[in-house]
Amino acid sequence: MTRPRAASERFVAQLPTRTKSRVQVIYSPIMEIRPLPVEVETEGVQGLIFTSANAVHAAALKGVDRNLPAFCVGPTTTSTAKGCGWQAEMVGATAEELVGHLLKRRPKSPLLHLRGENTRGNVAGRLTESGLTVGELPVYQQLLLPLTSEATRVAALDSPVIAPLFSPRTARHFADIWTGSAPLWLAAISQATADPLYSLDYARLKIAKKPTPKKMRKAVKKLVKHALRVEGGAVPD
């Protein structure tokens, strides 16, 4: 598992029991999330935009006003925001869908997009260009990490390795640092995440039908099934 440890453990916990019983799970986060030392000023702000659960956690640590409505991407970000006390609403499974929804709905502005240092989609810029006033502020950074020694060891063996990738940036980084000879079975949460992986010598690459944890779990389940059928034995995940 390549996500930060807590997110990886949540994902694994929600896999079907049979799938979990057929794999050896190895945690090797290749990205670390750290809150940035910034102040979030919300005077005059009419609502927040969250496109990741990491931004929600960072905002909560900084005591950002829970009375503001929160427009969120995806079920995980939305449930995280609700759990932290915001009146959160899911307005799309992707940043593209969020932009389209907000442009159609035209909520009161200005809005504030709290995000990571590295992000895609230019949410604030596109909304502002179309008539909504939207500011943006990075509240966390994403530090890239090498594979752990355990993951490196397994990558050099003969057993198939299943690697779920959840963002284009982590996929690019994984493609850069993977040097293993083990049969590689890849799951990508989106086409944009899959694109950097085509340079790898992999046995199979499966793209989730939708960029959601549920569809990624289904993709991983199918990869485990196929990998065991083709390769046999336990599959490191």
JSON list of C-alpha atoms in Angstrom, two decimals:
[
{"chain": "A", "resi": 1, "resn": "MET", "atom": "CA", "xyz": [0.00, 0.00, 0.00]},
{"chain": "A", "resi": 2, "resn": "THR", "atom": "CA", "xyz": [1.49, 3.29, -1.15]},
{"chain": "A", "resi": 3, "resn": "ARG", "atom": "CA", "xyz": [-0.81, 5.83, 0.52]},
{"chain": "A", "resi": 4, "resn": "PRO", "atom": "CA", "xyz": [-0.05, 7.43, 3.90]},
{"chain": "A", "resi": 5, "resn": "ARG", "atom": "CA", "xyz": [-0.39, 4.77, 6.60]},
{"chain": "A", "resi": 6, "resn": "ALA", "atom": "CA", "xyz": [-3.76, 5.81, 8.05]},
{"chain": "A", "resi": 7, "resn": "ALA", "atom": "CA", "xyz": [-5.40, 6.06, 4.64]},
{"chain": "A", "resi": 8, "resn": "SER", "atom": "CA", "xyz": [-3.89, 2.72, 3.59]},
{"chain": "A", "resi": 9, "resn": "GLU", "atom": "CA", "xyz": [-5.17, 1.00, 6.70]},
{"chain": "A", "resi": 10, "resn": "ARG", "atom": "CA", "xyz": [-8.69, 2.37, 6.11]},
{"chain": "A", "resi": 11, "resn": "PHE", "atom": "CA", "xyz": [-8.62, 1.10, 2.54]},
{"chain": "A", "resi": 12, "resn": "VAL", "atom": "CA", "xyz": [-7.40, -2.37, 3.52]},
{"chain": "A", "resi": 13, "resn": "ALA", "atom": "CA", "xyz": [-9.93, -2.63, 6.36]},
{"chain": "A", "resi": 14, "resn": "GLN", "atom": "CA", "xyz": [-12.76, -2.14, 3.85]},
{"chain": "A", "resi": 15, "resn": "LEU", "atom": "CA", "xyz": [-11.56, -4.79, 1.40]},
{"chain": "A", "resi": 16, "resn": "PRO", "atom": "CA", "xyz": [-13.62, -7.99, 1.27]},
{"chain": "A", "resi": 17, "resn": "THR", "atom": "CA", "xyz": [-12.51, -10.50, 3.90]},
{"chain": "A", "resi": 18, "resn": "ARG", "atom": "CA", "xyz": [-11.69, -13.12, 1.27]},
{"chain": "A", "resi": 19, "resn": "THR", "atom": "CA", "xyz": [-9.51, -10.67, -0.64]},
{"chain": "A", "resi": 20, "resn": "LYS", "atom": "CA", "xyz": [-7.57, -9.74, 2.50]},
{"chain": "A", "resi": 21, "resn": "SER", "atom": "CA", "xyz": [-7.07, -13.38, 3.39]},
{"chain": "A", "resi": 22, "resn": "ARG", "atom": "CA", "xyz": [-5.41, -14.06, 0.05]},
{"chain": "A", "resi": 23, "resn": "VAL", "atom": "CA", "xyz": [-2.75, -11.34, 0.18]},
{"chain": "A", "resi": 24, "resn": "GLN", "atom": "CA", "xyz": [0.17, -10.25, 2.34]},
{"chain": "A", "resi": 25, "resn": "VAL", "atom": "CA", "xyz": [-0.31, -6.55, 3.00]},
{"chain": "A", "resi": 26, "resn": "ILE", "atom": "CA", "xyz": [2.86, -4.42, 2.98]},
{"chain": "A", "resi": 27, "resn": "TYR", "atom": "CA", "xyz": [2.63, -0.77, 3.96]},
{"chain": "A", "resi": 28, "resn": "SER", "atom": "CA", "xyz": [5.10, 1.40, 2.11]},
{"chain": "A", "resi": 29, "resn": "PRO", "atom": "CA", "xyz": [3.81, 4.98, 2.01]},
{"chain": "A", "resi": 30, "resn": "ILE", "atom": "CA", "xyz": [5.50, 6.91, -0.79]},
{"chain": "A", "resi": 31, "resn": "MET", "atom": "CA", "xyz": [3.96, 10.19, 0.29]},
{"chain": "A", "resi": 32, "resn": "GLU", "atom": "CA", "xyz": [3.84, 11.87, 3.69]},
{"chain": "A", "resi": 33, "resn": "ILE", "atom": "CA", "xyz": [1.29, 14.56, 4.55]},
{"chain": "A", "resi": 34, "resn": "ARG", "atom": "CA", "xyz": [2.40, 17.47, 6.75]},
{"chain": "A", "resi": 35, "resn": "PRO", "atom": "CA", "xyz": [0.30, 20.50, 7.70]},
{"chain": "A", "resi": 36, "resn": "LEU", "atom": "CA", "xyz": [1.77, 23.83, 6.61]},
{"chain": "A", "resi": 37, "resn": "PRO", "atom": "CA", "xyz": [2.37, 26.59, 9.19]},
{"chain": "A", "resi": 38, "resn": "VAL", "atom": "CA", "xyz": [-0.20, 28.99, 7.74]},
{"chain": "A", "resi": 39, "resn": "GLU", "atom": "CA", "xyz": [-3.12, 30.90, 9.21]},
{"chain": "A", "resi": 40, "resn": "VAL", "atom": "CA", "xyz": [-6.52, 30.46, 7.57]},
{"chain": "A", "resi": 41, "resn": "GLU", "atom": "CA", "xyz": [-8.44, 33.73, 7.46]},
{"chain": "A", "resi": 42, "resn": "THR", "atom": "CA", "xyz": [-12.16, 33.19, 6.86]},
{"chain": "A", "resi": 43, "resn": "GLU", "atom": "CA", "xyz": [-13.59, 36.63, 7.56]},
{"chain": "A", "resi": 44, "resn": "GLY", "atom": "CA", "xyz": [-16.09, 37.33, 4.81]},
{"chain": "A", "resi": 45, "resn": "VAL", "atom": "CA", "xyz": [-15.78, 33.81, 3.37]},
{"chain": "A", "resi": 46, "resn": "GLN", "atom": "CA", "xyz": [-19.15, 32.24, 2.56]},
{"chain": "A", "resi": 47, "resn": "GLY", "atom": "CA", "xyz": [-18.06, 28.63, 2.15]},
{"chain": "A", "resi": 48, "resn": "LEU", "atom": "CA", "xyz": [-15.16, 26.22, 1.91]},
{"chain": "A", "resi": 49, "resn": "ILE", "atom": "CA", "xyz": [-14.07, 23.86, -0.84]},
{"chain": "A", "resi": 50, "resn": "PHE", "atom": "CA", "xyz": [-12.36, 20.60, 0.10]},
{"chain": "A", "resi": 51, "resn": "THR", "atom": "CA", "xyz": [-10.95, 18.32, -2.59]},
{"chain": "A", "resi": 52, "resn": "SER", "atom": "CA", "xyz": [-9.13, 15.97, -0.20]},
{"chain": "A", "resi": 53, "resn": "ALA", "atom": "CA", "xyz": [-9.53, 14.56, 3.28]},
{"chain": "A", "resi": 54, "resn": "ASN", "atom": "CA", "xyz": [-5.99, 15.76, 4.02]},
{"chain": "A", "resi": 55, "resn": "ALA", "atom": "CA", "xyz": [-7.14, 19.35, 3.61]},
{"chain": "A", "resi": 56, "resn": "VAL", "atom": "CA", "xyz": [-10.05, 18.69, 5.96]},
{"chain": "A", "resi": 57, "resn": "HIS", "atom": "CA", "xyz": [-7.72, 17.35, 8.66]},
{"chain": "A", "resi": 58, "resn": "ALA", "atom": "CA", "xyz": [-5.37, 20.32, 8.24]},
{"chain": "A", "resi": 59, "resn": "ALA", "atom": "CA", "xyz": [-8.27, 22.77, 8.44]},
{"chain": "A", "resi": 60, "resn": "ALA", "atom": "CA", "xyz": [-9.60, 21.08, 11.55]},
{"chain": "A", "resi": 61, "resn": "LEU", "atom": "CA", "xyz": [-6.19, 21.31, 13.24]},
{"chain": "A", "resi": 62, "resn": "LYS", "atom": "CA", "xyz": [-6.16, 25.04, 12.51]},
{"chain": "A", "resi": 63, "resn": "GLY", "atom": "CA", "xyz": [-9.62, 25.57, 13.99]},
{"chain": "A", "resi": 64, "resn": "VAL", "atom": "CA", "xyz": [-11.25, 26.76, 10.76]},
{"chain": "A", "resi": 65, "resn": "ASP", "atom": "CA", "xyz": [-14.84, 27.92, 11.29]},
{"chain": "A", "resi": 66, "resn": "ARG", "atom": "CA", "xyz": [-17.15, 24.87, 11.39]},
{"chain": "A", "resi": 67, "resn": "ASN", "atom": "CA", "xyz": [-20.21, 27.04, 10.68]},
{"chain": "A", "resi": 68, "resn": "LEU", "atom": "CA", "xyz": [-19.17, 27.54, 7.06]},
{"chain": "A", "resi": 69, "resn": "PRO", "atom": "CA", "xyz": [-20.73, 25.23, 4.46]},
{"chain": "A", "resi": 70, "resn": "ALA", "atom": "CA", "xyz": [-18.22, 22.83, 2.93]},
{"chain": "A", "resi": 71, "resn": "PHE", "atom": "CA", "xyz": [-18.42, 21.74, -0.72]},
{"chain": "A", "resi": 72, "resn": "CYS", "atom": "CA", "xyz": [-16.52, 18.49, -1.12]},
{"chain": "A", "resi": 73, "resn": "VAL", "atom": "CA", "xyz": [-15.18, 16.09, -3.75]},
{"chain": "A", "resi": 74, "resn": "GLY", "atom": "CA", "xyz": [-15.89, 12.41, -3.17]},
{"chain": "A", "resi": 75, "resn": "PRO", "atom": "CA", "xyz": [-17.46, 10.40, -0.35]},
{"chain": "A", "resi": 76, "resn": "THR", "atom": "CA", "xyz": [-14.29, 10.11, 1.75]},
{"chain": "A", "resi": 77, "resn": "THR", "atom": "CA", "xyz": [-13.61, 13.86, 1.85]},
{"chain": "A", "resi": 78, "resn": "THR", "atom": "CA", "xyz": [-17.30, 14.55, 2.53]},
{"chain": "A", "resi": 79, "resn": "SER", "atom": "CA", "xyz": [-17.59, 12.06, 5.39]},
{"chain": "A", "resi": 80, "resn": "THR", "atom": "CA", "xyz": [-14.32, 13.33, 6.87]},
{"chain": "A", "resi": 81, "resn": "ALA", "atom": "CA", "xyz": [-15.60, 16.91, 6.81]},
{"chain": "A", "resi": 82, "resn": "LYS", "atom": "CA", "xyz": [-18.87, 15.86, 8.40]},
{"chain": "A", "resi": 83, "resn": "GLY", "atom": "CA", "xyz": [-16.96, 13.95, 11.06]},
{"chain": "A", "resi": 84, "resn": "CYS", "atom": "CA", "xyz": [-14.95, 17.08, 11.84]},
{"chain": "A", "resi": 85, "resn": "GLY", "atom": "CA", "xyz": [-18.11, 19.14, 12.32]},
{"chain": "A", "resi": 86, "resn": "TRP", "atom": "CA", "xyz": [-18.74, 20.87, 9.00]},
{"chain": "A", "resi": 87, "resn": "GLN", "atom": "CA", "xyz": [-22.09, 20.93, 7.22]},
{"chain": "A", "resi": 88, "resn": "ALA", "atom": "CA", "xyz": [-20.49, 19.14, 4.32]},
{"chain": "A", "resi": 89, "resn": "GLU", "atom": "CA", "xyz": [-22.02, 18.32, 0.97]},
{"chain": "A", "resi": 90, "resn": "MET", "atom": "CA", "xyz": [-20.59, 16.12, -1.77]},
{"chain": "A", "resi": 91, "resn": "VAL", "atom": "CA", "xyz": [-20.85, 18.02, -5.04]},
{"chain": "A", "resi": 92, "resn": "GLY", "atom": "CA", "xyz": [-18.99, 15.64, -7.34]},
{"chain": "A", "resi": 93, "resn": "ALA", "atom": "CA", "xyz": [-16.72, 12.63, -7.48]},
{"chain": "A", "resi": 94, "resn": "THR", "atom": "CA", "xyz": [-13.97, 14.67, -9.19]},
{"chain": "A", "resi": 95, "resn": "ALA", "atom": "CA", "xyz": [-12.72, 18.26, -9.19]},
{"chain": "A", "resi": 96, "resn": "GLU", "atom": "CA", "xyz": [-14.19, 18.59, -12.68]},
{"chain": "A", "resi": 97, "resn": "GLU", "atom": "CA", "xyz": [-17.65, 17.64, -11.40]},
{"chain": "A", "resi": 98, "resn": "LEU", "atom": "CA", "xyz": [-17.30, 20.01, -8.44]},
{"chain": "A", "resi": 99, "resn": "VAL", "atom": "CA", "xyz": [-16.49, 22.93, -10.73]},
{"chain": "A", "resi": 100, "resn": "GLY", "atom": "CA", "xyz": [-19.46, 22.16, -12.96]},
{"chain": "A", "resi": 101, "resn": "HIS", "atom": "CA", "xyz": [-21.83, 21.83, -10.03]},
{"chain": "A", "resi": 102, "resn": "LEU", "atom": "CA", "xyz": [-20.75, 25.08, -8.36]},
{"chain": "A", "resi": 103, "resn": "LEU", "atom": "CA", "xyz": [-20.97, 27.01, -11.63]},
{"chain": "A", "resi": 104, "resn": "LYS", "atom": "CA", "xyz": [-24.52, 25.77, -12.12]},
{"chain": "A", "resi": 105, "resn": "ARG", "atom": "CA", "xyz": [-25.56, 26.32, -8.51]},
{"chain": "A", "resi": 106, "resn": "ARG", "atom": "CA", "xyz": [-23.80, 29.66, -7.97]},
{"chain": "A", "resi": 107, "resn": "PRO", "atom": "CA", "xyz": [-23.54, 29.63, -4.15]},
{"chain": "A", "resi": 108, "resn": "LYS", "atom": "CA", "xyz": [-22.77, 32.80, -2.23]},
{"chain": "A", "resi": 109, "resn": "SER", "atom": "CA", "xyz": [-19.14, 33.80, -2.56]},
{"chain": "A", "resi": 110, "resn": "PRO", "atom": "CA", "xyz": [-16.32, 34.36, -1.87]},
{"chain": "A", "resi": 111, "resn": "LEU", "atom": "CA", "xyz": [-15.41, 30.72, -1.34]},
{"chain": "A", "resi": 112, "resn": "LEU", "atom": "CA", "xyz": [-12.07, 29.42, -0.11]},
{"chain": "A", "resi": 113, "resn": "HIS", "atom": "CA", "xyz": [-10.43, 26.29, -1.54]},
{"chain": "A", "resi": 114, "resn": "LEU", "atom": "CA", "xyz": [-8.17, 24.71, 1.09]},
{"chain": "A", "resi": 115, "resn": "ARG", "atom": "CA", "xyz": [-5.77, 22.34, -0.66]},
{"chain": "A", "resi": 116, "resn": "GLY", "atom": "CA", "xyz": [-2.33, 20.77, -0.77]},
{"chain": "A", "resi": 117, "resn": "GLU", "atom": "CA", "xyz": [0.80, 22.39, -2.16]},
{"chain": "A", "resi": 118, "resn": "ASN", "atom": "CA", "xyz": [0.59, 20.12, -5.19]},
{"chain": "A", "resi": 119, "resn": "THR", "atom": "CA", "xyz": [-2.83, 19.95, -6.79]},
{"chain": "A", "resi": 120, "resn": "ARG", "atom": "CA", "xyz": [-4.51, 19.51, -10.15]},
{"chain": "A", "resi": 121, "resn": "GLY", "atom": "CA", "xyz": [-7.56, 21.05, -11.76]},
{"chain": "A", "resi": 122, "resn": "ASN", "atom": "CA", "xyz": [-7.04, 24.78, -10.99]},
{"chain": "A", "resi": 123, "resn": "VAL", "atom": "CA", "xyz": [-10.36, 24.77, -9.14]},
{"chain": "A", "resi": 124, "resn": "ALA", "atom": "CA", "xyz": [-10.18, 28.32, -7.75]},
{"chain": "A", "resi": 125, "resn": "GLY", "atom": "CA", "xyz": [-8.92, 29.82, -10.99]},
{"chain": "A", "resi": 126, "resn": "ARG", "atom": "CA", "xyz": [-11.57, 28.21, -13.17]},
{"chain": "A", "resi": 127, "resn": "LEU", "atom": "CA", "xyz": [-14.41, 29.15, -10.85]},
{"chain": "A", "resi": 128, "resn": "THR", "atom": "CA", "xyz": [-13.18, 32.74, -10.57]},
{"chain": "A", "resi": 129, "resn": "GLU", "atom": "CA", "xyz": [-12.84, 33.04, -14.36]},
{"chain": "A", "resi": 130, "resn": "SER", "atom": "CA", "xyz": [-16.49, 31.98, -14.63]},
{"chain": "A", "resi": 131, "resn": "GLY", "atom": "CA", "xyz": [-17.81, 34.58, -12.24]},
{"chain": "A", "resi": 132, "resn": "LEU", "atom": "CA", "xyz": [-17.50, 33.08, -8.75]},
{"chain": "A", "resi": 133, "resn": "THR", "atom": "CA", "xyz": [-15.00, 34.65, -6.36]},
{"chain": "A", "resi": 134, "resn": "VAL", "atom": "CA", "xyz": [-12.86, 31.82, -5.05]},
{"chain": "A", "resi": 135, "resn": "GLY", "atom": "CA", "xyz": [-9.59, 32.10, -3.15]},
{"chain": "A", "resi": 136, "resn": "GLU", "atom": "CA", "xyz": [-7.20, 29.25, -2.46]},
{"chain": "A", "resi": 137, "resn": "LEU", "atom": "CA", "xyz": [-4.70, 28.41, 0.25]},
{"chain": "A", "resi": 138, "resn": "PRO", "atom": "CA", "xyz": [-2.33, 25.45, 0.55]},
{"chain": "A", "resi": 139, "resn": "VAL", "atom": "CA", "xyz": [-2.70, 24.02, 4.06]},
{"chain": "A", "resi": 140, "resn": "TYR", "atom": "CA", "xyz": [-0.58, 20.87, 3.75]},
{"chain": "A", "resi": 141, "resn": "GLN", "atom": "CA", "xyz": [2.40, 19.58, 1.83]},
{"chain": "A", "resi": 142, "resn": "GLN", "atom": "CA", "xyz": [2.95, 16.19, 0.22]},
{"chain": "A", "resi": 143, "resn": "LEU", "atom": "CA", "xyz": [6.49, 14.89, 0.71]},
{"chain": "A", "resi": 144, "resn": "LEU", "atom": "CA", "xyz": [7.62, 12.05, -1.54]},
{"chain": "A", "resi": 145, "resn": "LEU", "atom": "CA", "xyz": [9.25, 9.03, 0.10]},
{"chain": "A", "resi": 146, "resn": "PRO", "atom": "CA", "xyz": [11.24, 6.00, -1.12]},
{"chain": "A", "resi": 147, "resn": "LEU", "atom": "CA", "xyz": [9.93, 2.46, -0.86]},
{"chain": "A", "resi": 148, "resn": "THR", "atom": "CA", "xyz": [10.52, 0.84, 2.52]},
{"chain": "A", "resi": 149, "resn": "SER", "atom": "CA", "xyz": [13.20, -1.83, 2.86]},
{"chain": "A", "resi": 150, "resn": "GLU", "atom": "CA", "xyz": [10.47, -4.49, 3.16]},
{"chain": "A", "resi": 151, "resn": "ALA", "atom": "CA", "xyz": [8.78, -3.35, -0.05]},
{"chain": "A", "resi": 152, "resn": "THR", "atom": "CA", "xyz": [12.13, -3.24, -1.85]},
{"chain": "A", "resi": 153, "resn": "ARG", "atom": "CA", "xyz": [12.90, -6.78, -0.71]},
{"chain": "A", "resi": 154, "resn": "VAL", "atom": "CA", "xyz": [9.53, -8.13, -1.89]},
{"chain": "A", "resi": 155, "resn": "ALA", "atom": "CA", "xyz": [9.87, -6.29, -5.21]},
{"chain": "A", "resi": 156, "resn": "ALA", "atom": "CA", "xyz": [12.98, -8.34, -5.95]},
{"chain": "A", "resi": 157, "resn": "LEU", "atom": "CA", "xyz": [11.21, -11.69, -5.43]},
{"chain": "A", "resi": 158, "resn": "ASP", "atom": "CA", "xyz": [9.16, -13.79, -7.85]},
{"chain": "A", "resi": 159, "resn": "SER", "atom": "CA", "xyz": [5.72, -13.38, -6.24]},
{"chain": "A", "resi": 160, "resn": "PRO", "atom": "CA", "xyz": [3.30, -10.97, -7.94]},
{"chain": "A", "resi": 161, "resn": "VAL", "atom": "CA", "xyz": [2.96, -7.52, -6.38]},
{"chain": "A", "resi": 162, "resn": "ILE", "atom": "CA", "xyz": [-0.30, -5.59, -6.50]},
{"chain": "A", "resi": 163, "resn": "ALA", "atom": "CA", "xyz": [0.15, -1.82, -6.15]},
{"chain": "A", "resi": 164, "resn": "PRO", "atom": "CA", "xyz": [-2.92, 0.44, -5.88]},
{"chain": "A", "resi": 165, "resn": "LEU", "atom": "CA", "xyz": [-2.15, 4.06, -6.89]},
{"chain": "A", "resi": 166, "resn": "PHE", "atom": "CA", "xyz": [-4.49, 6.87, -5.89]},
{"chain": "A", "resi": 167, "resn": "SER", "atom": "CA", "xyz": [-3.17, 10.03, -7.55]},
{"chain": "A", "resi": 168, "resn": "PRO", "atom": "CA", "xyz": [-1.21, 11.08, -10.64]},
{"chain": "A", "resi": 169, "resn": "ARG", "atom": "CA", "xyz": [1.63, 12.45, -8.51]},
{"chain": "A", "resi": 170, "resn": "THR", "atom": "CA", "xyz": [2.11, 9.25, -6.51]},
{"chain": "A", "resi": 171, "resn": "ALA", "atom": "CA", "xyz": [1.83, 7.23, -9.73]},
{"chain": "A", "resi": 172, "resn": "ARG", "atom": "CA", "xyz": [4.61, 9.29, -11.33]},
{"chain": "A", "resi": 173, "resn": "HIS", "atom": "CA", "xyz": [6.74, 8.85, -8.23]},
{"chain": "A", "resi": 174, "resn": "PHE", "atom": "CA", "xyz": [6.06, 5.11, -8.09]},
{"chain": "A", "resi": 175, "resn": "ALA", "atom": "CA", "xyz": [7.09, 4.78, -11.73]},
{"chain": "A", "resi": 176, "resn": "ASP", "atom": "CA", "xyz": [10.32, 6.61, -10.95]},
{"chain": "A", "resi": 177, "resn": "ILE", "atom": "CA", "xyz": [11.30, 4.54, -7.91]},
{"chain": "A", "resi": 178, "resn": "TRP", "atom": "CA", "xyz": [10.10, 1.04, -8.88]},
{"chain": "A", "resi": 179, "resn": "THR", "atom": "CA", "xyz": [13.08, -1.13, -9.80]},
{"chain": "A", "resi": 180, "resn": "GLY", "atom": "CA", "xyz": [11.67, -4.51, -8.86]},
{"chain": "A", "resi": 181, "resn": "SER", "atom": "CA", "xyz": [11.60, -7.63, -10.99]},
{"chain": "A", "resi": 182, "resn": "ALA", "atom": "CA", "xyz": [8.47, -9.13, -9.41]},
{"chain": "A", "resi": 183, "resn": "PRO", "atom": "CA", "xyz": [5.38, -9.40, -11.65]},
{"chain": "A", "resi": 184, "resn": "LEU", "atom": "CA", "xyz": [3.62, -6.07, -11.18]},
{"chain": "A", "resi": 185, "resn": "TRP", "atom": "CA", "xyz": [-0.16, -5.76, -11.10]},
{"chain": "A", "resi": 186, "resn": "LEU", "atom": "CA", "xyz": [-1.36, -2.16, -10.92]},
{"chain": "A", "resi": 187, "resn": "ALA", "atom": "CA", "xyz": [-4.65, -0.53, -9.93]},
{"chain": "A", "resi": 188, "resn": "ALA", "atom": "CA", "xyz": [-5.15, 3.16, -10.81]},
{"chain": "A", "resi": 189, "resn": "ILE", "atom": "CA", "xyz": [-7.98, 5.29, -9.47]},
{"chain": "A", "resi": 190, "resn": "SER", "atom": "CA", "xyz": [-8.28, 7.26, -12.73]},
{"chain": "A", "resi": 191, "resn": "GLN", "atom": "CA", "xyz": [-6.94, 7.52, -16.26]},
{"chain": "A", "resi": 192, "resn": "ALA", "atom": "CA", "xyz": [-4.77, 10.46, -15.19]},
{"chain": "A", "resi": 193, "resn": "THR", "atom": "CA", "xyz": [-3.28, 8.23, -12.49]},
{"chain": "A", "resi": 194, "resn": "ALA", "atom": "CA", "xyz": [-2.74, 5.41, -14.98]},
{"chain": "A", "resi": 195, "resn": "ASP", "atom": "CA", "xyz": [-0.90, 7.55, -17.56]},
{"chain": "A", "resi": 196, "resn": "PRO", "atom": "CA", "xyz": [2.49, 7.67, -15.73]},
{"chain": "A", "resi": 197, "resn": "LEU", "atom": "CA", "xyz": [2.37, 3.91, -15.17]},
{"chain": "A", "resi": 198, "resn": "TYR", "atom": "CA", "xyz": [2.49, 2.89, -18.84]},
{"chain": "A", "resi": 199, "resn": "SER", "atom": "CA", "xyz": [6.28, 3.23, -18.79]},
{"chain": "A", "resi": 200, "resn": "LEU", "atom": "CA", "xyz": [6.53, 0.32, -16.34]},
{"chain": "A", "resi": 201, "resn": "ASP", "atom": "CA", "xyz": [6.88, -3.32, -17.28]},
{"chain": "A", "resi": 202, "resn": "TYR", "atom": "CA", "xyz": [3.69, -4.58, -15.67]},
{"chain": "A", "resi": 203, "resn": "ALA", "atom": "CA", "xyz": [1.60, -7.74, -15.96]},
{"chain": "A", "resi": 204, "resn": "ARG", "atom": "CA", "xyz": [-1.71, -5.89, -15.82]},
{"chain": "A", "resi": 205, "resn": "LEU", "atom": "CA", "xyz": [-3.04, -2.39, -15.24]},
{"chain": "A", "resi": 206, "resn": "LYS", "atom": "CA", "xyz": [-6.65, -1.93, -14.17]},
{"chain": "A", "resi": 207, "resn": "ILE", "atom": "CA", "xyz": [-8.31, 1.48, -13.97]},
{"chain": "A", "resi": 208, "resn": "ALA", "atom": "CA", "xyz": [-11.19, 1.96, -11.53]},
{"chain": "A", "resi": 209, "resn": "LYS", "atom": "CA", "xyz": [-14.51, 2.62, -13.26]},
{"chain": "A", "resi": 210, "resn": "LYS", "atom": "CA", "xyz": [-15.00, 5.70, -11.08]},
{"chain": "A", "resi": 211, "resn": "PRO", "atom": "CA", "xyz": [-12.46, 7.60, -8.94]},
{"chain": "A", "resi": 212, "resn": "THR", "atom": "CA", "xyz": [-13.92, 6.39, -5.64]},
{"chain": "A", "resi": 213, "resn": "PRO", "atom": "CA", "xyz": [-12.64, 4.09, -2.86]},
{"chain": "A", "resi": 214, "resn": "LYS", "atom": "CA", "xyz": [-15.47, 1.65, -3.60]},
{"chain": "A", "resi": 215, "resn": "LYS", "atom": "CA", "xyz": [-14.46, 1.24, -7.25]},
{"chain": "A", "resi": 216, "resn": "MET", "atom": "CA", "xyz": [-10.79, 0.98, -6.28]},
{"chain": "A", "resi": 217, "resn": "ARG", "atom": "CA", "xyz": [-11.62, -1.82, -3.88]},
{"chain": "A", "resi": 218, "resn": "LYS", "atom": "CA", "xyz": [-13.39, -3.63, -6.70]},
{"chain": "A", "resi": 219, "resn": "ALA", "atom": "CA", "xyz": [-10.38, -3.11, -8.96]},
{"chain": "A", "resi": 220, "resn": "VAL", "atom": "CA", "xyz": [-8.02, -4.52, -6.33]},
{"chain": "A", "resi": 221, "resn": "LYS", "atom": "CA", "xyz": [-10.35, -7.46, -5.70]},
{"chain": "A", "resi": 222, "resn": "LYS", "atom": "CA", "xyz": [-10.30, -8.36, -9.40]},
{"chain": "A", "resi": 223, "resn": "LEU", "atom": "CA", "xyz": [-6.52, -7.99, -9.61]},
{"chain": "A", "resi": 224, "resn": "VAL", "atom": "CA", "xyz": [-6.02, -10.31, -6.65]},
{"chain": "A", "resi": 225, "resn": "LYS", "atom": "CA", "xyz": [-8.29, -12.89, -8.24]},
{"chain": "A", "resi": 226, "resn": "HIS", "atom": "CA", "xyz": [-6.56, -12.71, -11.62]},
{"chain": "A", "resi": 227, "resn": "ALA", "atom": "CA", "xyz": [-3.04, -12.59, -10.20]},
{"chain": "A", "resi": 228, "resn": "LEU", "atom": "CA", "xyz": [-3.60, -15.70, -8.12]},
{"chain": "A", "resi": 229, "resn": "ARG", "atom": "CA", "xyz": [-5.06, -17.49, -11.12]},
{"chain": "A", "resi": 230, "resn": "VAL", "atom": "CA", "xyz": [-2.11, -16.57, -13.33]},
{"chain": "A", "resi": 231, "resn": "GLU", "atom": "CA", "xyz": [0.79, -16.56, -10.88]},
{"chain": "A", "resi": 232, "resn": "GLY", "atom": "CA", "xyz": [-0.38, -18.67, -7.96]},
{"chain": "A", "resi": 233, "resn": "GLY", "atom": "CA", "xyz": [0.64, -18.23, -4.32]},
{"chain": "A", "resi": 234, "resn": "ALA", "atom": "CA", "xyz": [0.24, -15.30, -1.93]},
{"chain": "A", "resi": 235, "resn": "VAL", "atom": "CA", "xyz": [0.20, -11.84, -3.42]},
{"chain": "A", "resi": 236, "resn": "PRO", "atom": "CA", "xyz": [1.95, -8.91, -1.66]},
{"chain": "A", "resi": 237, "resn": "ASP", "atom": "CA", "xyz": [-0.32, -5.87, -1.73]}
]
